[in-house]
Short mmCIF file of C-alpha atoms and ligand atoms in Angstrom, two decimals:
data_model
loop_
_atom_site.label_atom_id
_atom_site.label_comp_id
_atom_site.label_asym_id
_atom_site.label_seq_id
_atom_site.Cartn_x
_atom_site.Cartn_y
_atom_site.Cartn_z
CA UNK S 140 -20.50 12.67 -25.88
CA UNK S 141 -19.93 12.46 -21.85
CA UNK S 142 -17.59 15.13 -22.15
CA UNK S 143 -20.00 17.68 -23.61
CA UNK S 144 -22.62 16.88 -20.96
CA UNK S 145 -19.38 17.20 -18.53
CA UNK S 146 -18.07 20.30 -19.42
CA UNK S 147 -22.10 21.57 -19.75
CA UNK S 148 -22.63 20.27 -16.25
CA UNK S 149 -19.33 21.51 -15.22
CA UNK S 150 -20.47 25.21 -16.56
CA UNK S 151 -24.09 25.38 -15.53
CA UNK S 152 -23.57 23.62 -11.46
CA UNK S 153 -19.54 23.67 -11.57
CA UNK S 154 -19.24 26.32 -8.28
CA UNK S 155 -22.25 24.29 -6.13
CA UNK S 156 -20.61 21.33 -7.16
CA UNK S 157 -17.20 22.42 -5.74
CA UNK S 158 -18.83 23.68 -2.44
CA UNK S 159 -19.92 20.23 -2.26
CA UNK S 160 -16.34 18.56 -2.46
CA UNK S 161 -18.04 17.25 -5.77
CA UNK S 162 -16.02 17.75 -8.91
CA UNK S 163 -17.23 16.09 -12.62
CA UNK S 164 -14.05 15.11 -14.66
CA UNK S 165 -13.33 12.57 -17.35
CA UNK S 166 -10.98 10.35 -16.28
CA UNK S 167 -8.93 7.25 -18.01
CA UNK S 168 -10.25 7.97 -21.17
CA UNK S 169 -6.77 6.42 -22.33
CA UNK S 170 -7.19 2.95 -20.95
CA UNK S 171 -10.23 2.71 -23.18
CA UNK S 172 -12.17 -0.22 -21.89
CA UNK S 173 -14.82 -0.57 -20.09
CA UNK S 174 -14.37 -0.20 -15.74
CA UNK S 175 -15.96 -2.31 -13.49
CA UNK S 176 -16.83 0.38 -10.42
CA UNK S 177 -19.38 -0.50 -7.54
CA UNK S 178 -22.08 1.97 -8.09
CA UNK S 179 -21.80 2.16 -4.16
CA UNK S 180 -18.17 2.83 -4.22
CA UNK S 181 -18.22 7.18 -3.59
CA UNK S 182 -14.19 7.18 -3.44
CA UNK S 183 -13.05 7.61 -7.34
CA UNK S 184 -9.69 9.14 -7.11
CA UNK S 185 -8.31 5.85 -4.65
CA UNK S 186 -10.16 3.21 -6.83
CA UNK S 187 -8.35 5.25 -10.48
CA UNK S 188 -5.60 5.34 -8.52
CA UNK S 189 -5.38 2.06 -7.49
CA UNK S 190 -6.13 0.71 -11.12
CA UNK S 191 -3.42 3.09 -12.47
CA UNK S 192 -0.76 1.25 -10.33
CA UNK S 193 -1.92 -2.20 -10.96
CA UNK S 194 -1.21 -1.77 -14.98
CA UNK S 195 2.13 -0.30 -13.88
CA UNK S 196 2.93 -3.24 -12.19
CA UNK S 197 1.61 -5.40 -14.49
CA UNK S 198 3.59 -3.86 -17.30
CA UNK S 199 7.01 -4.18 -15.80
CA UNK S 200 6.04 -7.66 -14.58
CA UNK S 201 6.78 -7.41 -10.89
CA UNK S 202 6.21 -10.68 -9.16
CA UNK S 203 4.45 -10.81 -5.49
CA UNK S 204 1.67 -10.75 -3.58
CA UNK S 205 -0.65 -8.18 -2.72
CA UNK S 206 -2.18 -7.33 0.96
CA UNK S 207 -4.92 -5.08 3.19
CA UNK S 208 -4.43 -3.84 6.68
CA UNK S 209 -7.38 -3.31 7.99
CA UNK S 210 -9.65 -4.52 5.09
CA UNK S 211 -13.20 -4.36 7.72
CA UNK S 212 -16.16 -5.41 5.44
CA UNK S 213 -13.68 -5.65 2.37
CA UNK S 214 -15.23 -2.50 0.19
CA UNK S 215 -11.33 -1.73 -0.94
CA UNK S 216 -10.17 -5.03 -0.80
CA UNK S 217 -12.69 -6.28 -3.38
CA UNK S 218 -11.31 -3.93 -5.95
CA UNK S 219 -7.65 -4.93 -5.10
CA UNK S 220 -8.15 -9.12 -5.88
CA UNK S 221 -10.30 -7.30 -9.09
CA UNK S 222 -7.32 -5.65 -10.25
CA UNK S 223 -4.59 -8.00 -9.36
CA UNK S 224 -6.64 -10.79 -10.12
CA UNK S 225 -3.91 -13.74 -10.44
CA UNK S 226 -1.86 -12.46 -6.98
CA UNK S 227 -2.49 -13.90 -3.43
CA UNK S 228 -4.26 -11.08 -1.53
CA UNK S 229 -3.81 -11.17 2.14
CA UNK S 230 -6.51 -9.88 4.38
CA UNK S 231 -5.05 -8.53 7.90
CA UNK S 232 -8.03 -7.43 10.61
CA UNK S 233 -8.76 -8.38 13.77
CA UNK S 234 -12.47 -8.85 12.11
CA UNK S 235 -13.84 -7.37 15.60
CA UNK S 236 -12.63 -4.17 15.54
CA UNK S 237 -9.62 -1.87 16.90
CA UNK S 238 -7.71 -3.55 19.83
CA UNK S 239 -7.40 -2.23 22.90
CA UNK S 240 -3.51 -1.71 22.67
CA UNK S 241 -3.74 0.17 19.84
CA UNK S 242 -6.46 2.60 21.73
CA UNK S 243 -4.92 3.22 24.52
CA UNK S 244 -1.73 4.46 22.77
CA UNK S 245 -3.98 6.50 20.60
CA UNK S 246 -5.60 7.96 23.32
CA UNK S 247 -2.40 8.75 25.30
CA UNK S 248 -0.40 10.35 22.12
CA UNK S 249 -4.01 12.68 21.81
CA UNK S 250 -4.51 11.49 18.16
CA UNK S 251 -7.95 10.18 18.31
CA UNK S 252 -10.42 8.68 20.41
CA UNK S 253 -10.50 5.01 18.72
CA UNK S 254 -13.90 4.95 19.48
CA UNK S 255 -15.23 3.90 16.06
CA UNK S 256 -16.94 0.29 15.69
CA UNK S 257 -15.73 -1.63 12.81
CA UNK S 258 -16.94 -5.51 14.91
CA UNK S 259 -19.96 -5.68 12.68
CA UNK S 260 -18.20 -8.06 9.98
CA UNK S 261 -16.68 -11.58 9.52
CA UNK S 262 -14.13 -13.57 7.57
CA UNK S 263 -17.28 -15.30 5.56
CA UNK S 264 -18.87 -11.60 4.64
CA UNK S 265 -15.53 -10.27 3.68
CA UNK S 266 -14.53 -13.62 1.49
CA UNK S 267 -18.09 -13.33 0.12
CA UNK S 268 -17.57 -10.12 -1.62
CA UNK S 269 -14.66 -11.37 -3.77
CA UNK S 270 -14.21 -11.99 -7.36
CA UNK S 271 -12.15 -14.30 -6.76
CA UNK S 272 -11.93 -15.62 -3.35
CA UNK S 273 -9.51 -18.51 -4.00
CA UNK S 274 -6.75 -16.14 -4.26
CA UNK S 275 -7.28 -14.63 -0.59
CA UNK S 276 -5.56 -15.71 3.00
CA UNK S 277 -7.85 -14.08 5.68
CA UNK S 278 -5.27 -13.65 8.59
CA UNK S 279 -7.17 -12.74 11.37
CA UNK S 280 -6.07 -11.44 14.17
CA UNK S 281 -4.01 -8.48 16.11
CA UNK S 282 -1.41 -6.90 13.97
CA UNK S 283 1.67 -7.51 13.93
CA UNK S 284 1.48 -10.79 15.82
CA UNK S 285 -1.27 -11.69 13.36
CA UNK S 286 1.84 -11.69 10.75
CA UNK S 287 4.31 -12.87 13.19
CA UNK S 288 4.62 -16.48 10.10
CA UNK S 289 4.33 -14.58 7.06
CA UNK S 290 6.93 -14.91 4.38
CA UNK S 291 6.10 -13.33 0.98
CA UNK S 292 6.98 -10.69 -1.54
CA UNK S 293 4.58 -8.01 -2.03
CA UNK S 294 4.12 -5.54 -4.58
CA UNK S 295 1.47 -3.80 -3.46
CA UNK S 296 -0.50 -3.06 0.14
CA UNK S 297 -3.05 -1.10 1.45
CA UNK S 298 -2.83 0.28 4.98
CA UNK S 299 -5.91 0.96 6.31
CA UNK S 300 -5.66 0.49 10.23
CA UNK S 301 -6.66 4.27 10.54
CA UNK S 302 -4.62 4.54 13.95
CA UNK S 303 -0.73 5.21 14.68
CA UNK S 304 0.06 2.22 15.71
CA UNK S 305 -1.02 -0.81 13.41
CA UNK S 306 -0.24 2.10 10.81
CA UNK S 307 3.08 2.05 11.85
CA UNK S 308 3.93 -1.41 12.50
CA UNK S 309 2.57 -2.42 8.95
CA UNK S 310 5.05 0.54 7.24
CA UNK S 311 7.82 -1.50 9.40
CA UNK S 312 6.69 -4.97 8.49
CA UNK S 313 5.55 -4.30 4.80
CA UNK S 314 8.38 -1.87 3.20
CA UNK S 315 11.31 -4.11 3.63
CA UNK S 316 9.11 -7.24 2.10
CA UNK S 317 7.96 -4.42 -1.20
CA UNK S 318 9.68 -5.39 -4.04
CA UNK S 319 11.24 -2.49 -5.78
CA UNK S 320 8.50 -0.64 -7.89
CA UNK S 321 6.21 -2.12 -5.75
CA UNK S 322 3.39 0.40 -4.01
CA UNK S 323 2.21 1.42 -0.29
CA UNK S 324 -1.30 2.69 0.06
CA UNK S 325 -1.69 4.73 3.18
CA UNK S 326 -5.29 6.01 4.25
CA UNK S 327 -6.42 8.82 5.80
CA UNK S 328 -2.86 10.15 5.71
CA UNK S 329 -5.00 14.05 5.60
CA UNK S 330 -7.45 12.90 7.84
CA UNK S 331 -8.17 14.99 10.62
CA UNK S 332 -9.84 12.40 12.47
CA UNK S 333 -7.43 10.66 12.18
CA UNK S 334 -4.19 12.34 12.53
CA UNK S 335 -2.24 9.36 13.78
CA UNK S 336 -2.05 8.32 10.35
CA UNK S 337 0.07 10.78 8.68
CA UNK S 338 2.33 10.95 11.96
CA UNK S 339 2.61 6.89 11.54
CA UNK S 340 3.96 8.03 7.77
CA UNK S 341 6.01 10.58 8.59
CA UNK S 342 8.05 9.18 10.79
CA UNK S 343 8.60 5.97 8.92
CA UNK S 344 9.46 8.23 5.82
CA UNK S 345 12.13 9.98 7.60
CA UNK S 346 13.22 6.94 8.99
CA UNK S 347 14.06 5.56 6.68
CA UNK S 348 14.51 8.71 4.06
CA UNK S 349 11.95 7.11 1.38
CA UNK S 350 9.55 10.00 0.25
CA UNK S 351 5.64 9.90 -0.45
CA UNK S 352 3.01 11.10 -2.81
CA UNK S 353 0.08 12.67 -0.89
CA UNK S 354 -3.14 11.85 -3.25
CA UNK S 355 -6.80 14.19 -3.02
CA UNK S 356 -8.54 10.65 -2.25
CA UNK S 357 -11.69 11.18 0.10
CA UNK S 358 -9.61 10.49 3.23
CA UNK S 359 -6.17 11.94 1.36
CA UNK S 360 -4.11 8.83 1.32
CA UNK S 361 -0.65 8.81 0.78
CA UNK S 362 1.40 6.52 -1.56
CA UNK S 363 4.85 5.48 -1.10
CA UNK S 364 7.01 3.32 -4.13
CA UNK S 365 9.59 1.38 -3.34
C1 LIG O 39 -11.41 1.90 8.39
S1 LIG O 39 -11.52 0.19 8.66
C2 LIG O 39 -10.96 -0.44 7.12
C3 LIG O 39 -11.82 -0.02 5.97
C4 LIG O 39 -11.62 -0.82 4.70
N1 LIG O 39 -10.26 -0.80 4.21
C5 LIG O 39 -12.56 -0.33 3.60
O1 LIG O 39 -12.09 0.08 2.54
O2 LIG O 39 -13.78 -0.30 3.81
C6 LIG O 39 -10.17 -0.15 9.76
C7 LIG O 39 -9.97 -1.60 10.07
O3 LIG O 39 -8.68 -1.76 10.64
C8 LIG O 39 -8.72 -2.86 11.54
N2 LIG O 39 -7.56 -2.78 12.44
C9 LIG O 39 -7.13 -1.68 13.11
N3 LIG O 39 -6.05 -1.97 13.86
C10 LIG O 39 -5.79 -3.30 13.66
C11 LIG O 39 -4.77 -4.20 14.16
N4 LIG O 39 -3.81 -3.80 15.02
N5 LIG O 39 -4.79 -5.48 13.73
C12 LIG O 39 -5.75 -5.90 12.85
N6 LIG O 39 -6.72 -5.09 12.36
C13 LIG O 39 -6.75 -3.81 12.76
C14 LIG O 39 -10.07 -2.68 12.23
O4 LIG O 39 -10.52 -3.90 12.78
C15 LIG O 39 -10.96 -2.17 11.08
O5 LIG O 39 -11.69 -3.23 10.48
#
């Protein structure tokens, strides 16, 4: 039935829609059960994608934990302890915002001003949105040092730091701890507001000659698998 009001949606308001960045498709039809999406939540393509990869990895029974870098009032996070509900989920942010450090480098390399406020949140607010709380470890703090006593496995993080340098130094810290088939998230890698972003992945991808699949998220992430 949705896919007849879809495709008659699609015909009558398809072009508008389009000039609007808006585009009405069916989507996971083949999981067929029912999803569990934030009617807040205007980023479909990362949450699909992100629910894609967790049955992947839940189907070849990779073992690990999963983590966010830079998780500010936890909108992405939640959906990450949703869909890997039995894994500890680390939460990296400073919970007041970028650092300084990171801004000035920003500033000097000419990639963005850093002048975005994400202060306005707290451990409690962030732990308060989660299905299942028990399973997160709020680290809080400046990243790296903030990870300076971590020891895990992961098979799957988010990077979401939005400037070079915490993007950079979590590609450093996290790849070598990814199992193998485990998954990288990296935001805004196509954001032009953030351009430090896909510099942070470039460089680690020809560092270390590991490849990337750039996906048409709202911010154009890009996903690396180990
Ligand atoms: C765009 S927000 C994250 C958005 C979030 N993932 C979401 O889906 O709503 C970026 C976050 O990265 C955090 N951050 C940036 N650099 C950091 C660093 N070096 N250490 C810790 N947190 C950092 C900021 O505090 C901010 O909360």
């Amino acid at each position: 039935m949705f896919k007849f009001v879809a495709r008659g949606i699609n015909f009558l308001l398809g072009k508008s829609l389009q000039n609007r960045h808006i585009i009405v498709s069916s989507s996971l039809e083949y999981l067929q059960r029912k999803r569990d999406l934030n009617k807040n939540y205007f980023d479909y393509i990362r949450l699909a994608t992100l629910e894609l990869i967790s049955e992947e990895i839940r189907k070849k029974k990779l073992t690990g934990s999963v983590a966010e870098l830079g998780v500010y009032k936890g909108k992405f996070a939640r959906y990450i302890n949703l869909y890997f509900k039995k894994r500890k989920l680390y939460l990296f942010d400073t919970f007041e915002g970028f650092d300084e450090r990171d801004v000035n480098t920003e500033k000097k390399e000419g990639f963005s001003s850093g002048s975005q406020n994400f202060s306005d949140t707290s451990v409690e607010s962030v732990l308060s949105l989660m299905p299942f709380p028990n399973n997160c470890i709020p680290v809080k703090g400046f990243f790296p040092e903030s990870a300076a006593n971590i020891k895990d496995e992961f098979i799957f993080v988010s990077l979401d730091a939005d400037l070079y340098e915490p993007i950079y130094e979590g590609l450093k810290f996290f790849y070598p701890l990814l199992v193998p088939g485990g998954y990288i998230f990296v935001h805004d890698f196509n954001n032009d507001n953030y351009p430090g972003a896909r510099k942070a992945v470039e460089k680690f991808c020809a560092e270390e000659n590991i490849s990337f699949v750039p996906i048409p998220d709202s911010a154009g992430s890009a996903i690396i698998c180990k």
